[in-house]
Short mmCIF file of C-alpha atoms in Angstrom, two decimals:
data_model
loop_
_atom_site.label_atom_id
_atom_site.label_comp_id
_atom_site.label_asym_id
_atom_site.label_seq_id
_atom_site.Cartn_x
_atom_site.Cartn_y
_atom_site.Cartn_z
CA UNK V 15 131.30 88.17 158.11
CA UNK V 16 131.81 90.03 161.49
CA UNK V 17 130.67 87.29 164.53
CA UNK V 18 130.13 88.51 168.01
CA UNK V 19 131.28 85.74 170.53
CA UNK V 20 129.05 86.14 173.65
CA UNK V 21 129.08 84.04 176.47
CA UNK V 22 130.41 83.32 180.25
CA UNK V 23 133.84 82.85 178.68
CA UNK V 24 134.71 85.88 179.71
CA UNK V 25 134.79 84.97 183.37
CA UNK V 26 136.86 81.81 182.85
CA UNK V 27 140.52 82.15 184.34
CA UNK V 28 141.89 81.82 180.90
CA UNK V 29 139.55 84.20 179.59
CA UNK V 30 141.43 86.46 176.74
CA UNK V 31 143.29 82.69 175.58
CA UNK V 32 140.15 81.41 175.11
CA UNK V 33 139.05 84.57 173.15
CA UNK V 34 142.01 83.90 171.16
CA UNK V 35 141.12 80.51 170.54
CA UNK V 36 137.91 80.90 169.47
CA UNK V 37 138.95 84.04 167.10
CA UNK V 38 141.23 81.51 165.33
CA UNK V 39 138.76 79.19 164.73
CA UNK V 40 137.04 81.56 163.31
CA UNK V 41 139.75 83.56 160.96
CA UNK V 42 140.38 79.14 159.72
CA UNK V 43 136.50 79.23 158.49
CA UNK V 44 136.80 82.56 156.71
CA UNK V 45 135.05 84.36 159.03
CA UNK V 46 135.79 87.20 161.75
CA UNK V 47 135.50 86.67 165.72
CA UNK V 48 134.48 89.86 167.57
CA UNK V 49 135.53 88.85 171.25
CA UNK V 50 134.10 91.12 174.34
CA UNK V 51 137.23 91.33 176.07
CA UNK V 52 138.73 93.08 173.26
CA UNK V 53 137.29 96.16 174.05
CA UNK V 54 140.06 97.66 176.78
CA UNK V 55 137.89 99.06 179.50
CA UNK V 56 139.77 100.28 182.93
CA UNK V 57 138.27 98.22 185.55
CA UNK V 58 139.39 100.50 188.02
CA UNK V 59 137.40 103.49 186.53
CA UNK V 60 134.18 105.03 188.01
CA UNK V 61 131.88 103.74 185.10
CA UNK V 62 133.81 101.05 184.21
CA UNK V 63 130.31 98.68 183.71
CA UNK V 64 128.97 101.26 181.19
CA UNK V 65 131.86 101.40 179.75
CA UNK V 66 132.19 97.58 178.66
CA UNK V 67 128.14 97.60 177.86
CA UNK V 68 128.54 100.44 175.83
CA UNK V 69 131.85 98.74 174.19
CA UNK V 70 129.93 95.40 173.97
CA UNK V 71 126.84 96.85 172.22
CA UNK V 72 128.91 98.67 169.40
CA UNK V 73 130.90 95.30 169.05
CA UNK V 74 127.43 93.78 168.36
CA UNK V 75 126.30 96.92 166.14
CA UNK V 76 129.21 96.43 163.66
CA UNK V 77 128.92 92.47 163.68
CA UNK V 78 126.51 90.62 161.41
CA UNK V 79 126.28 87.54 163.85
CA UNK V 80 126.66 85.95 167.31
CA UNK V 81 127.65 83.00 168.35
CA UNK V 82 126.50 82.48 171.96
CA UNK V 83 127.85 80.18 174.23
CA UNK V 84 124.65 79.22 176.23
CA UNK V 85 125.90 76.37 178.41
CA UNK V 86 124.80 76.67 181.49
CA UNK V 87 126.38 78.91 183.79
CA UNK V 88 126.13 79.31 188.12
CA UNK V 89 123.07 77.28 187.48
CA UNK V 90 120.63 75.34 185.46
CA UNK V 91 120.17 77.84 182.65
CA UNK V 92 122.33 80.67 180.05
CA UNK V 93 124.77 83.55 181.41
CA UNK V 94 122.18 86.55 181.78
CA UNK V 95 123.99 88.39 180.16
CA UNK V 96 124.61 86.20 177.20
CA UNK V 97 120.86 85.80 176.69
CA UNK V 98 120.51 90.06 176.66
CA UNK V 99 123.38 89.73 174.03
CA UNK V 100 121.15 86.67 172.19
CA UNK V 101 117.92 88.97 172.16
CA UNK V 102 119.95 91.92 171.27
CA UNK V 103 121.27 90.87 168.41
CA UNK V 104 118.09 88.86 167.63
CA UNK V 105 116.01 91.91 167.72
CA UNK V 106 118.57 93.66 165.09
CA UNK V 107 117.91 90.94 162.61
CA UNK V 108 120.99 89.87 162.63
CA UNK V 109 122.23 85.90 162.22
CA UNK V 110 122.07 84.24 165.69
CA UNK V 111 123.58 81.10 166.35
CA UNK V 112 124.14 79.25 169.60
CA UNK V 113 125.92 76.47 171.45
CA UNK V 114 126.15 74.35 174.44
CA UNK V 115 127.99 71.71 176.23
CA UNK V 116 125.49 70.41 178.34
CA UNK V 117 123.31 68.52 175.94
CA UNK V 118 120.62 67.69 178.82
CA UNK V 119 117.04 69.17 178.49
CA UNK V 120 115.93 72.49 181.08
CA UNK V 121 114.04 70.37 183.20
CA UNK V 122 116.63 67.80 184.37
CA UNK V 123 119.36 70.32 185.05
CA UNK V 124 116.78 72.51 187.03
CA UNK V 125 116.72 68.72 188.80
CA UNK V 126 120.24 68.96 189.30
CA UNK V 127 119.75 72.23 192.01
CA UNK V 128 116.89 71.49 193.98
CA UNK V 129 114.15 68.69 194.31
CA UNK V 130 111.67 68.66 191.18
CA UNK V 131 108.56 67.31 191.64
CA UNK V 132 104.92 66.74 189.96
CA UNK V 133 102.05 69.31 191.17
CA UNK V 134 98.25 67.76 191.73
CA UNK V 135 97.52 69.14 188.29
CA UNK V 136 100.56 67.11 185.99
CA UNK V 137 103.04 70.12 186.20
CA UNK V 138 106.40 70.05 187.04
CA UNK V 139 107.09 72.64 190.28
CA UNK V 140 110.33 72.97 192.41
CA UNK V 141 110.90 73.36 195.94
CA UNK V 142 109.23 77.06 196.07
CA UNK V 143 106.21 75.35 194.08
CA UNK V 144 107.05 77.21 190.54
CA UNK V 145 106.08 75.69 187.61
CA UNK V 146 109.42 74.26 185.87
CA UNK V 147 109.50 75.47 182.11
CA UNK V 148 109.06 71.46 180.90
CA UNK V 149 108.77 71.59 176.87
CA UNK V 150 111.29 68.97 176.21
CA UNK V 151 113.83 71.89 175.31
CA UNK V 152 117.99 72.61 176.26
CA UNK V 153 116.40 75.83 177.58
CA UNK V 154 114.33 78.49 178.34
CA UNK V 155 111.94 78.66 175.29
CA UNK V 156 112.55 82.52 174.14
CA UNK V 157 116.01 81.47 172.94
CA UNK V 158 115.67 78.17 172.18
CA UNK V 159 112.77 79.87 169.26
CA UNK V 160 115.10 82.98 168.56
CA UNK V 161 117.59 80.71 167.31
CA UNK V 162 115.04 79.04 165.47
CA UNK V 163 113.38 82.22 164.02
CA UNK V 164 116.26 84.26 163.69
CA UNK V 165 119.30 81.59 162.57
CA UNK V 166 119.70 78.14 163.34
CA UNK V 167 119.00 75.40 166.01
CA UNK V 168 121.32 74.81 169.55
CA UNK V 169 123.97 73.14 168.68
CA UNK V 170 124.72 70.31 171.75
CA UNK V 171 127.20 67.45 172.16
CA UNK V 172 125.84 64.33 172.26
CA UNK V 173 127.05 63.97 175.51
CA UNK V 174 128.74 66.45 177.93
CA UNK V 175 132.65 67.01 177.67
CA UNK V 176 134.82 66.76 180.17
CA UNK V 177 135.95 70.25 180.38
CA UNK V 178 132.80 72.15 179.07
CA UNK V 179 134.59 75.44 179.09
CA UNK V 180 137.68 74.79 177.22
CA UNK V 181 135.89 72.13 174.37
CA UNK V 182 135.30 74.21 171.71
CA UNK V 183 133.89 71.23 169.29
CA UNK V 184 130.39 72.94 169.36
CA UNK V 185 131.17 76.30 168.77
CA UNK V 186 133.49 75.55 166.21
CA UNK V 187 130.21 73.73 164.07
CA UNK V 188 128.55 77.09 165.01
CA UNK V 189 131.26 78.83 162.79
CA UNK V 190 131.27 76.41 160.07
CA UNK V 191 127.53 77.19 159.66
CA UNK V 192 128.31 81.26 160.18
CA UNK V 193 130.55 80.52 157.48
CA UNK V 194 128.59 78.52 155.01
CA UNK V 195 126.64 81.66 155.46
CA UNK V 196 128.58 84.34 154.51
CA UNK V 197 129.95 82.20 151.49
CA UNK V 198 126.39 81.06 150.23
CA UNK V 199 125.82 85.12 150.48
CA UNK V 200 128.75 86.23 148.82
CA UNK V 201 127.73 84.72 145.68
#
């Protein structure tokens, strides 16, 4: 089984070790890690962003997974681009499985940016008076259901570690359950 590893890792400082970390958990459980930062793109060239969507989108073509890191990232909810790369894949049919390291429900870490409050009518708003998505779930409710419909459910700490980019305890249950997978398939 091929796995495409989406998520804000790629941004990290560390960014290709943790790729390589992550593809070694993977290779342990059986299974193959497609990272997005193997694709060599030249930064420096013209169409360098078409290049690595292009790249990215033929990773996820050939894989028959993704794992997608969806803790939150530069604010209360999933990389945007790791939720395109969710629905993507999603929409393909293929196995979709997800993680995060912020165990807290959507609501409370919208709290966590800006004042949250009740509207006359029982809904939560925020400071621009916008409803606040409020169904009890890690986050927004089109993934939380893809990886219901299309794999299995978030996978969350039971409380936040303390480096929530480098712990890899979460997505390393994701690949045990990519891998019981492709082993319950191959016979």
């Amino acid at each position: 089984m091929k796995i495409y590893l989406a998520g804000p890792d790629v941004f990290l400082p560390d960014a290709v070790d943790i790729g390589r970390r992550k593809a070694a958990i993977c290779a342990r459980h059986g299974v193959h890690g497609l990272y997005p930062l193997d694709n060599a793109v030249d930064l420096t060239a013209g169409d360098a962003s078409l290049r690595i969507f292009k790249g990215n989108e033929a990773m996820m073509d050939a894989a028959d997974a993704i794992i997608a890191n969806l803790t939150p990232f530069r604010g209360p909810s999933a990389d945007a681009g790791t939720v395109y790369e969710l629905g993507y894949m999603a929409g393909r049919g293929k196995f979709c499985l997800a993680y995060s390291n912020d165990p807290a429900g959507y609501a409370e870490r919208v709290a966590r940016f800006e004042p949250v409050t009740k509207s006359a009518d029982g809904h939560l708003i925020d400071s621009s008076g916008l409803t606040v998505e409020d169904f009890g779930l890690p986050d927004n409710l089109m993934m939380i259901h893809a990886l219901d419909l299309h794999g299995a459910r978030l996978v969350t700490p039971r409380q936040t570690p303390s480096d929530i980019w480098h712990d890899l305890t979460s997505f390393e249950a994701c690949v045990v359950l990519a891998a019981g997978r492709a082993s319950g398939n191959a016979s």
